[in-house]
mmCIF file of C-alpha atoms and ligand atoms in Angstrom:
data_model
loop_
_atom_site.group_PDB
_atom_site.id
_atom_site.type_symbol
_atom_site.label_atom_id
_atom_site.label_comp_id
_atom_site.label_asym_id
_atom_site.label_seq_id
_atom_site.Cartn_x
_atom_site.Cartn_y
_atom_site.Cartn_z
ATOM 1 C CA UNK C 1459 -14.768 -22.817 8.050
ATOM 2 C CA UNK C 1460 -18.231 -22.595 9.534
ATOM 3 C CA UNK C 1461 -19.442 -19.063 10.075
ATOM 4 C CA UNK C 1462 -20.410 -18.618 13.677
ATOM 5 C CA UNK C 1463 -24.033 -17.910 14.528
ATOM 6 C CA UNK C 1464 -24.847 -14.272 15.263
ATOM 7 C CA UNK C 1465 -25.946 -15.341 18.767
ATOM 8 C CA UNK C 1466 -22.519 -16.886 19.420
ATOM 9 C CA UNK C 1467 -20.749 -13.762 18.266
ATOM 10 C CA UNK C 1468 -22.910 -11.544 20.430
ATOM 11 C CA UNK C 1469 -24.152 -13.439 23.478
ATOM 12 C CA UNK C 1470 -27.204 -11.573 24.797
ATOM 13 C CA UNK C 1471 -26.902 -9.113 27.661
ATOM 14 C CA UNK C 1472 -28.244 -10.902 30.728
ATOM 15 C CA UNK C 1473 -30.440 -8.852 33.011
ATOM 16 C CA UNK C 1474 -32.820 -9.526 35.872
ATOM 17 C CA UNK C 1475 -36.270 -10.440 34.568
ATOM 18 C CA UNK C 1476 -38.436 -7.876 36.387
ATOM 19 C CA UNK C 1477 -37.366 -4.341 35.529
ATOM 20 C CA UNK C 1478 -37.939 -1.601 38.119
ATOM 21 C CA UNK C 1479 -36.376 0.920 35.682
ATOM 22 C CA UNK C 1480 -38.490 4.115 35.433
ATOM 23 C CA UNK C 1481 -36.133 6.721 34.015
ATOM 24 C CA UNK C 1482 -36.320 8.449 30.660
ATOM 25 C CA UNK C 1483 -33.694 11.007 31.677
ATOM 26 C CA UNK C 1484 -30.800 10.922 34.174
ATOM 27 C CA UNK C 1485 -30.743 14.361 35.764
ATOM 28 C CA UNK C 1486 -29.755 13.576 39.367
ATOM 29 C CA UNK C 1487 -30.106 10.713 41.849
ATOM 30 C CA UNK C 1488 -32.719 12.308 44.128
ATOM 31 C CA UNK C 1489 -35.496 10.606 42.129
ATOM 32 C CA UNK C 1490 -33.872 7.142 42.046
ATOM 33 C CA UNK C 1491 -35.092 4.175 44.052
ATOM 34 C CA UNK C 1492 -32.754 1.624 45.603
ATOM 35 C CA UNK C 1493 -34.269 -1.029 43.294
ATOM 36 C CA UNK C 1494 -33.464 1.037 40.204
ATOM 37 C CA UNK C 1495 -29.851 1.493 41.302
ATOM 38 C CA UNK C 1496 -29.469 -2.217 42.032
ATOM 39 C CA UNK C 1497 -30.977 -3.015 38.630
ATOM 40 C CA UNK C 1498 -28.534 -0.612 36.980
ATOM 41 C CA UNK C 1499 -25.587 -2.274 38.768
ATOM 42 C CA UNK C 1500 -26.730 -5.753 37.636
ATOM 43 C CA UNK C 1501 -26.868 -4.395 34.096
ATOM 44 C CA UNK C 1502 -23.383 -2.866 34.530
ATOM 45 C CA UNK C 1503 -22.105 -6.333 35.562
ATOM 46 C CA UNK C 1504 -23.269 -7.641 32.178
ATOM 47 C CA UNK C 1505 -21.541 -4.715 30.463
ATOM 48 C CA UNK C 1506 -18.328 -5.419 32.349
ATOM 49 C CA UNK C 1507 -18.459 -8.964 31.020
ATOM 50 C CA UNK C 1508 -18.698 -7.573 27.458
ATOM 51 C CA UNK C 1509 -15.730 -5.262 28.120
ATOM 52 C CA UNK C 1510 -13.716 -8.309 29.185
ATOM 53 C CA UNK C 1511 -14.261 -10.069 25.858
ATOM 54 C CA UNK C 1512 -11.741 -10.121 23.056
ATOM 55 C CA UNK C 1513 -14.157 -8.119 20.894
ATOM 56 C CA UNK C 1514 -15.576 -5.492 23.253
ATOM 57 C CA UNK C 1515 -18.534 -4.664 21.077
ATOM 58 C CA UNK C 1516 -22.184 -5.680 20.725
ATOM 59 C CA UNK C 1517 -24.727 -4.341 18.238
ATOM 60 C CA UNK C 1518 -27.406 -3.645 20.855
ATOM 61 C CA UNK C 1519 -27.736 0.067 20.050
ATOM 62 C CA UNK C 1520 -27.052 -0.209 16.325
ATOM 63 C CA UNK C 1521 -29.031 2.506 14.550
ATOM 64 C CA UNK C 1522 -29.200 4.707 17.666
ATOM 65 C CA UNK C 1523 -27.387 8.022 17.940
ATOM 66 C CA UNK C 1524 -25.725 9.340 21.090
ATOM 67 C CA UNK C 1525 -24.729 13.019 21.042
ATOM 68 C CA UNK C 1526 -22.211 14.277 23.606
ATOM 69 C CA UNK C 1527 -22.430 18.015 24.205
ATOM 70 C CA UNK C 1528 -19.731 19.268 26.576
ATOM 71 C CA UNK C 1529 -19.741 22.990 27.339
ATOM 72 C CA UNK C 1530 -17.104 22.497 30.073
ATOM 73 C CA UNK C 1531 -13.809 20.554 29.896
ATOM 74 C CA UNK C 1532 -13.864 16.816 30.571
ATOM 75 C CA UNK C 1533 -11.531 13.878 30.125
ATOM 76 C CA UNK C 1534 -13.127 10.938 31.959
ATOM 77 C CA UNK C 1535 -16.839 11.526 31.549
ATOM 78 C CA UNK C 1536 -16.800 12.412 27.888
ATOM 79 C CA UNK C 1537 -14.359 9.666 26.857
ATOM 80 C CA UNK C 1538 -16.151 6.975 28.833
ATOM 81 C CA UNK C 1539 -19.574 7.930 27.443
ATOM 82 C CA UNK C 1540 -18.169 7.833 23.919
ATOM 83 C CA UNK C 1541 -16.459 4.476 24.533
ATOM 84 C CA UNK C 1542 -19.646 3.130 26.127
ATOM 85 C CA UNK C 1543 -21.820 4.198 23.183
ATOM 86 C CA UNK C 1544 -19.381 2.715 20.644
ATOM 87 C CA UNK C 1545 -19.154 -0.579 22.557
ATOM 88 C CA UNK C 1546 -22.930 -0.873 22.228
ATOM 89 C CA UNK C 1547 -22.809 -0.168 18.479
ATOM 90 C CA UNK C 1548 -24.364 3.319 18.616
ATOM 91 C CA UNK C 1549 -23.298 6.205 16.384
ATOM 92 C CA UNK C 1550 -21.608 8.961 18.391
ATOM 93 C CA UNK C 1551 -21.431 12.658 17.555
ATOM 94 C CA UNK C 1552 -19.771 15.264 19.730
ATOM 95 C CA UNK C 1553 -20.007 19.036 20.024
ATOM 96 C CA UNK C 1554 -18.416 21.537 22.357
ATOM 97 C CA UNK C 1555 -19.307 25.161 23.085
ATOM 98 C CA UNK C 1556 -16.325 26.297 21.017
ATOM 99 C CA UNK C 1557 -17.342 24.241 17.958
ATOM 100 C CA UNK C 1558 -21.096 24.914 18.100
ATOM 101 C CA UNK C 1559 -23.077 27.942 16.986
ATOM 102 C CA UNK C 1560 -23.204 28.999 20.654
ATOM 103 C CA UNK C 1561 -20.189 31.174 19.780
ATOM 104 C CA UNK C 1562 -22.434 32.966 17.245
ATOM 105 C CA UNK C 1563 -25.095 33.644 19.844
ATOM 106 C CA UNK C 1564 -27.374 30.622 19.353
ATOM 107 C CA UNK C 1565 -29.344 29.828 22.507
ATOM 108 C CA UNK C 1566 -29.005 26.493 24.306
ATOM 109 C CA UNK C 1567 -32.628 25.660 23.468
ATOM 110 C CA UNK C 1568 -32.110 26.352 19.752
ATOM 111 C CA UNK C 1569 -28.923 24.257 19.755
ATOM 112 C CA UNK C 1570 -30.580 21.231 21.330
ATOM 113 C CA UNK C 1571 -33.638 21.546 19.062
ATOM 114 C CA UNK C 1572 -31.251 21.499 16.098
ATOM 115 C CA UNK C 1573 -29.526 18.388 17.475
ATOM 116 C CA UNK C 1574 -32.952 16.791 17.903
ATOM 117 C CA UNK C 1575 -33.951 17.666 14.308
ATOM 118 C CA UNK C 1576 -30.781 15.990 13.034
ATOM 119 C CA UNK C 1577 -31.652 12.867 15.005
ATOM 120 C CA UNK C 1578 -30.512 11.990 18.528
ATOM 121 C CA UNK C 1579 -31.679 9.224 20.842
ATOM 122 C CA UNK C 1580 -29.589 10.170 23.873
ATOM 123 C CA UNK C 1581 -28.115 13.589 24.563
ATOM 124 C CA UNK C 1582 -25.275 13.532 27.114
ATOM 125 C CA UNK C 1583 -24.601 17.074 28.271
ATOM 126 C CA UNK C 1584 -22.244 18.971 30.539
ATOM 127 C CA UNK C 1585 -22.988 22.624 31.119
ATOM 128 C CA UNK C 1586 -21.646 25.303 33.483
ATOM 129 C CA UNK C 1587 -25.183 26.378 34.485
ATOM 130 C CA UNK C 1588 -26.890 24.384 37.233
ATOM 131 C CA UNK C 1589 -30.242 23.160 35.943
ATOM 132 C CA UNK C 1590 -29.422 23.359 32.215
ATOM 133 C CA UNK C 1591 -30.141 19.625 31.590
ATOM 134 C CA UNK C 1592 -33.593 20.034 33.210
ATOM 135 C CA UNK C 1593 -34.434 22.801 30.722
ATOM 136 C CA UNK C 1594 -33.146 20.708 27.816
ATOM 137 C CA UNK C 1595 -35.130 17.640 28.932
ATOM 138 C CA UNK C 1596 -38.319 19.704 28.487
ATOM 139 C CA UNK C 1597 -37.360 20.637 24.917
ATOM 140 C CA UNK C 1598 -36.281 17.383 23.268
ATOM 141 C CA UNK C 1599 -37.767 13.969 22.564
ATOM 142 C CA UNK C 1600 -34.466 12.181 23.230
ATOM 143 C CA UNK C 1601 -33.264 11.046 26.633
ATOM 144 C CA UNK C 1602 -31.064 13.579 28.425
ATOM 145 C CA UNK C 1603 -28.147 12.537 30.643
ATOM 146 C CA UNK C 1604 -26.650 15.125 32.961
ATOM 147 C CA UNK C 1605 -22.868 14.751 32.723
ATOM 148 C CA UNK C 1606 -22.353 17.593 35.210
ATOM 149 C CA UNK C 1607 -24.289 20.885 35.542
ATOM 150 C CA UNK C 1608 -22.489 23.681 37.349
ATOM 151 C CA UNK C 1609 -22.274 23.012 41.077
ATOM 152 C CA UNK C 1610 -25.514 21.048 41.053
ATOM 153 C CA UNK C 1611 -25.235 17.376 40.091
ATOM 154 C CA UNK C 1612 -23.080 14.691 38.472
ATOM 155 C CA UNK C 1613 -25.285 11.615 38.762
ATOM 156 C CA UNK C 1614 -23.293 9.249 36.547
ATOM 157 C CA UNK C 1615 -20.151 9.907 38.612
ATOM 158 C CA UNK C 1616 -22.046 9.024 41.798
ATOM 159 C CA UNK C 1617 -23.417 5.857 40.159
ATOM 160 C CA UNK C 1618 -19.962 4.674 39.121
ATOM 161 C CA UNK C 1619 -18.698 5.496 42.622
ATOM 162 C CA UNK C 1620 -21.444 3.329 44.148
ATOM 163 C CA UNK C 1621 -20.715 0.575 41.655
ATOM 164 C CA UNK C 1622 -17.008 0.648 42.584
ATOM 165 C CA UNK C 1623 -17.824 0.431 46.310
ATOM 166 C CA UNK C 1624 -20.223 -2.460 45.603
ATOM 167 C CA UNK C 1625 -17.447 -4.369 43.791
ATOM 168 C CA UNK C 1626 -15.258 -4.183 46.944
ATOM 169 C CA UNK C 1627 -17.674 -4.183 49.870
ATOM 170 C CA UNK C 1628 -20.794 -5.693 48.279
ATOM 171 C CA UNK C 1629 -22.747 -2.491 48.953
ATOM 172 C CA UNK C 1630 -22.897 0.513 51.252
ATOM 173 C CA UNK C 1631 -25.650 -0.440 53.730
ATOM 174 C CA UNK C 1632 -24.524 0.791 57.189
ATOM 175 C CA UNK C 1633 -21.164 2.071 55.885
ATOM 176 C CA UNK C 1634 -19.618 5.338 57.034
ATOM 177 C CA UNK C 1635 -18.825 7.377 53.915
ATOM 178 C CA UNK C 1636 -16.779 10.538 54.450
ATOM 179 C CA UNK C 1637 -16.661 13.229 51.763
ATOM 180 C CA UNK C 1638 -13.771 15.656 52.310
ATOM 181 C CA UNK C 1639 -12.864 18.969 50.747
ATOM 182 C CA UNK C 1640 -14.482 21.565 48.542
ATOM 183 C CA UNK C 1641 -18.057 20.475 49.212
ATOM 184 C CA UNK C 1642 -19.552 23.866 48.328
ATOM 185 C CA UNK C 1643 -18.585 23.719 44.655
ATOM 186 C CA UNK C 1644 -18.974 19.966 44.239
ATOM 187 C CA UNK C 1645 -21.693 18.496 42.050
ATOM 188 C CA UNK C 1646 -20.104 15.102 42.791
ATOM 189 C CA UNK C 1647 -20.733 15.570 46.536
ATOM 190 C CA UNK C 1648 -24.356 16.619 45.964
ATOM 191 C CA UNK C 1649 -25.159 13.569 43.813
ATOM 192 C CA UNK C 1650 -23.230 11.221 46.097
ATOM 193 C CA UNK C 1651 -25.147 12.401 49.161
ATOM 194 C CA UNK C 1652 -28.336 11.230 47.426
ATOM 195 C CA UNK C 1653 -26.877 8.021 46.035
ATOM 196 C CA UNK C 1654 -25.106 6.928 49.216
ATOM 197 C CA UNK C 1655 -28.028 7.657 51.539
ATOM 198 C CA UNK C 1656 -30.621 6.038 49.247
ATOM 199 C CA UNK C 1657 -28.420 2.905 49.323
ATOM 200 C CA UNK C 1658 -28.186 3.000 53.151
ATOM 201 C CA UNK C 1659 -24.830 4.644 53.967
ATOM 202 C CA UNK C 1660 -24.189 7.239 56.676
ATOM 203 C CA UNK C 1661 -22.677 10.287 54.961
ATOM 204 C CA UNK C 1662 -20.251 12.590 56.819
ATOM 205 C CA UNK C 1663 -19.236 15.875 55.163
ATOM 206 C CA UNK C 1664 -15.907 17.440 56.125
ATOM 207 C CA UNK C 1665 -14.246 20.655 54.977
ATOM 208 C CA UNK C 1666 -13.318 24.180 56.044
ATOM 209 C CA UNK C 1667 -16.362 26.305 56.976
ATOM 210 C CA UNK C 1668 -15.954 28.486 53.875
ATOM 211 C CA UNK C 1669 -16.241 25.399 51.650
ATOM 212 C CA UNK C 1670 -18.862 23.662 53.799
ATOM 213 C CA UNK C 1671 -21.298 26.357 54.979
ATOM 214 C CA UNK C 1672 -23.564 25.695 57.952
ATOM 215 C CA UNK C 1673 -26.725 25.774 55.795
ATOM 216 C CA UNK C 1674 -25.693 22.424 54.310
ATOM 217 C CA UNK C 1675 -26.954 20.862 57.535
ATOM 218 C CA UNK C 1676 -30.461 22.102 56.692
ATOM 219 C CA UNK C 1677 -30.157 21.441 52.950
ATOM 220 C CA UNK C 1678 -29.024 17.848 53.521
ATOM 221 C CA UNK C 1679 -30.374 16.710 56.908
ATOM 222 C CA UNK C 1680 -29.510 13.120 55.955
ATOM 223 C CA UNK C 1681 -25.768 14.008 56.210
ATOM 224 C CA UNK C 1682 -23.588 14.760 59.256
ATOM 225 C CA UNK C 1683 -21.414 17.904 59.143
ATOM 226 C CA UNK C 1684 -18.013 17.345 60.802
ATOM 227 C CA UNK C 1685 -15.396 20.082 60.191
ATOM 228 C CA UNK C 1686 -12.742 18.183 62.199
ATOM 229 C CA UNK C 1687 -11.012 15.844 59.738
ATOM 230 C CA UNK C 1688 -9.641 13.461 62.386
ATOM 231 C CA UNK C 1689 -13.127 12.978 63.879
ATOM 232 C CA UNK C 1690 -14.664 12.602 60.421
ATOM 233 C CA UNK C 1691 -12.190 9.897 59.372
ATOM 234 C CA UNK C 1692 -12.461 7.774 62.537
ATOM 235 C CA UNK C 1693 -13.587 4.253 61.502
ATOM 236 C CA UNK C 1694 -14.592 5.368 58.000
ATOM 237 C CA UNK C 1695 -15.373 2.668 55.415
ATOM 238 C CA UNK C 1696 -15.289 4.963 52.389
ATOM 239 C CA UNK C 1697 -13.323 8.188 51.908
ATOM 240 C CA UNK C 1698 -14.158 10.421 48.961
ATOM 241 C CA UNK C 1699 -11.671 13.232 48.462
ATOM 242 C CA UNK C 1700 -12.759 16.198 46.365
ATOM 243 C CA UNK C 1701 -10.699 18.443 44.150
ATOM 244 C CA UNK C 1702 -10.168 21.978 45.342
ATOM 245 C CA UNK C 1703 -12.055 23.782 42.547
ATOM 246 C CA UNK C 1704 -10.033 26.961 42.409
ATOM 247 C CA UNK C 1705 -11.618 27.907 39.053
ATOM 248 C CA UNK C 1706 -15.050 28.182 40.742
ATOM 249 C CA UNK C 1707 -13.843 30.203 43.732
ATOM 250 C CA UNK C 1708 -14.305 33.941 43.551
ATOM 251 C CA UNK C 1709 -11.460 34.471 46.022
ATOM 252 C CA UNK C 1710 -11.204 34.830 49.755
ATOM 253 C CA UNK C 1711 -12.519 31.351 50.594
ATOM 254 C CA UNK C 1712 -9.149 30.030 51.766
ATOM 255 C CA UNK C 1713 -6.368 31.926 53.555
ATOM 256 C CA UNK C 1714 -3.793 29.875 51.610
ATOM 257 C CA UNK C 1715 -3.337 26.560 49.813
ATOM 258 C CA UNK C 1716 -0.605 25.670 52.338
ATOM 259 C CA UNK C 1717 -3.079 26.007 55.190
ATOM 260 C CA UNK C 1718 -5.651 23.886 53.348
ATOM 261 C CA UNK C 1719 -3.015 21.175 52.797
ATOM 262 C CA UNK C 1720 -2.017 21.277 56.461
ATOM 263 C CA UNK C 1721 -5.582 21.050 57.759
ATOM 264 C CA UNK C 1722 -7.462 18.952 55.174
ATOM 265 C CA UNK C 1723 -5.122 16.920 52.970
ATOM 266 C CA UNK C 1724 -5.715 13.156 53.125
ATOM 267 C CA UNK C 1725 -2.253 11.857 53.996
ATOM 268 C CA UNK C 1726 -1.076 8.498 55.356
ATOM 269 C CA UNK C 1727 -1.328 9.587 58.993
ATOM 270 C CA UNK C 1728 -4.962 10.625 58.580
ATOM 271 C CA UNK C 1729 -5.835 7.597 56.442
ATOM 272 C CA UNK C 1730 -4.692 5.358 59.333
ATOM 273 C CA UNK C 1731 -7.659 6.673 61.377
ATOM 274 C CA UNK C 1732 -10.102 4.983 59.005
ATOM 275 C CA UNK C 1733 -10.832 1.242 58.894
ATOM 276 C CA UNK C 1734 -7.915 -0.791 57.478
ATOM 277 C CA UNK C 1735 -9.996 -1.778 54.420
ATOM 278 C CA UNK C 1736 -11.397 1.716 53.826
ATOM 279 C CA UNK C 1737 -11.567 2.678 50.155
ATOM 280 C CA UNK C 1738 -9.867 5.873 49.009
ATOM 281 C CA UNK C 1739 -11.830 7.476 46.178
ATOM 282 C CA UNK C 1740 -11.545 10.631 44.095
ATOM 283 C CA UNK C 1741 -13.711 11.578 41.094
ATOM 284 C CA UNK C 1742 -10.757 13.216 39.339
ATOM 285 C CA UNK C 1743 -9.116 15.241 38.087
ATOM 286 C CA UNK C 1744 -6.773 14.986 41.085
ATOM 287 C CA UNK C 1745 -4.598 17.817 42.412
ATOM 288 C CA UNK C 1746 -1.930 15.533 43.852
ATOM 289 C CA UNK C 1747 -0.172 17.053 46.831
ATOM 290 C CA UNK C 1748 -3.104 19.384 47.580
ATOM 291 C CA UNK C 1749 -6.283 17.533 48.618
ATOM 292 C CA UNK C 1750 -4.547 14.134 48.633
ATOM 293 C CA UNK C 1751 -0.942 13.038 49.212
ATOM 294 C CA UNK C 1752 0.595 11.200 46.217
ATOM 295 C CA UNK C 1753 1.374 8.100 48.309
ATOM 296 C CA UNK C 1754 -2.314 7.863 49.292
ATOM 297 C CA UNK C 1755 -3.612 8.548 45.762
ATOM 298 C CA UNK C 1756 -1.450 5.663 44.491
ATOM 299 C CA UNK C 1757 -1.569 3.527 47.633
ATOM 300 C CA UNK C 1758 -3.049 0.077 48.253
ATOM 301 C CA UNK C 1759 -6.406 1.468 49.396
ATOM 302 C CA UNK C 1760 -6.883 3.726 46.396
ATOM 303 C CA UNK C 1761 -9.539 2.724 43.851
ATOM 304 C CA UNK C 1762 -9.258 5.922 41.796
ATOM 305 C CA UNK C 1763 -8.263 4.160 38.562
ATOM 306 C CA UNK C 1764 -10.958 1.527 39.097
ATOM 307 C CA UNK C 1765 -13.518 4.317 39.322
ATOM 308 C CA UNK C 1766 -12.460 5.519 35.871
ATOM 309 C CA UNK C 1767 -12.593 1.997 34.387
ATOM 310 C CA UNK C 1768 -15.997 1.274 35.934
ATOM 311 C CA UNK C 1769 -17.311 4.470 34.355
ATOM 312 C CA UNK C 1770 -17.473 2.752 30.969
ATOM 313 C CA UNK C 1771 -19.533 -0.239 32.205
ATOM 314 C CA UNK C 1772 -21.919 1.940 34.225
ATOM 315 C CA UNK C 1773 -22.429 4.343 31.320
ATOM 316 C CA UNK C 1774 -22.983 1.419 28.928
ATOM 317 C CA UNK C 1775 -25.686 0.193 31.310
ATOM 318 C CA UNK C 1776 -27.304 3.628 31.412
ATOM 319 C CA UNK C 1777 -27.290 4.017 27.625
ATOM 320 C CA UNK C 1778 -28.708 0.518 27.248
ATOM 321 C CA UNK C 1779 -31.500 1.162 29.757
ATOM 322 C CA UNK C 1780 -32.360 4.532 28.195
ATOM 323 C CA UNK C 1781 -32.115 3.635 24.501
ATOM 324 C CA UNK C 1782 -32.183 -0.132 24.339
ATOM 325 C CA UNK C 1783 -35.867 -0.662 25.032
ATOM 326 C CA UNK C 1784 -35.367 -2.164 28.499
ATOM 327 C CA UNK C 1785 -38.677 -0.829 29.861
HETATM 328 N N1 CP A 2894 -14.951 13.155 37.281
HETATM 329 C C1 CP A 2894 -15.126 13.898 36.190
HETATM 330 O O1 CP A 2894 -16.226 14.396 35.895
HETATM 331 O O2 CP A 2894 -14.016 14.047 35.420
HETATM 332 P P1 CP A 2894 -13.934 14.847 34.040
HETATM 333 O O3 CP A 2894 -14.141 16.302 34.345
HETATM 334 O O4 CP A 2894 -12.569 14.538 33.473
HETATM 335 O O5 CP A 2894 -15.036 14.330 33.144
#
């Protein structure tokens, strides 16, 4: 039997010839250009093709080390980064707050310097403090990817959301994208406002005044504030429902969960106000029956599971662009 050529085993990743890619770190989307995002999505298409092969692995990042450092719980983000790194042939090491010397009083800076000394090319980190990845990016030679920092940003979630919309609608130019729910505590909402508006969508934010304070209108003048859910949903192309983050609420922000469900849950009656081909999205984890009715979460317009699956391809593309010498 003839041994197959290496090039046949691992067909090269195809990418557009001219690279607009500028990023060494992924901290948020406010410093992204539309060209960079489009380039990333083209690269994610190539990664999706790899994930569709019988052997879902290429050696592109062989010899590189990806460290995942999650100081807050995660299912989707952590797993998909680890799967993405392994599919590209990288070595993956993981630490959590509970298993690191943070429990013995070691500072975040000392921890990441130790990780750097042991050898890391990309550090993927989730931290409860907004801004922590920015501090770390100043301390280490490796690339830093923000996998969620406090209430501030979750750029890779917003990128996979945009990629999922692109796979259905071709893009978001001119689309009405409605983000509903606990906007105040949502790093996903903050990153999506940047991502969606940079790509040309009109963003509408909807939630109770305690979870969508008036100052958001000044903080994000590119978005429309619409507390009335029926008005917000009228003719929407994209609906992003957010989890009610009860663990981040100090109390007193909602009279009751029942009232929130009555006034803000995305149910079938409210979904009917949007365009018939509107996409129903949720970053997860989902509180079914609270912010979204089960029949909507699992209905024909829901792309929630697709979002999770696309997370692997988008994160493969990011790791490749950061560590694979694509500059
Ligand atoms: N969407 C998201 O960040 O999910 P996890 O908390 O499970 O990673």
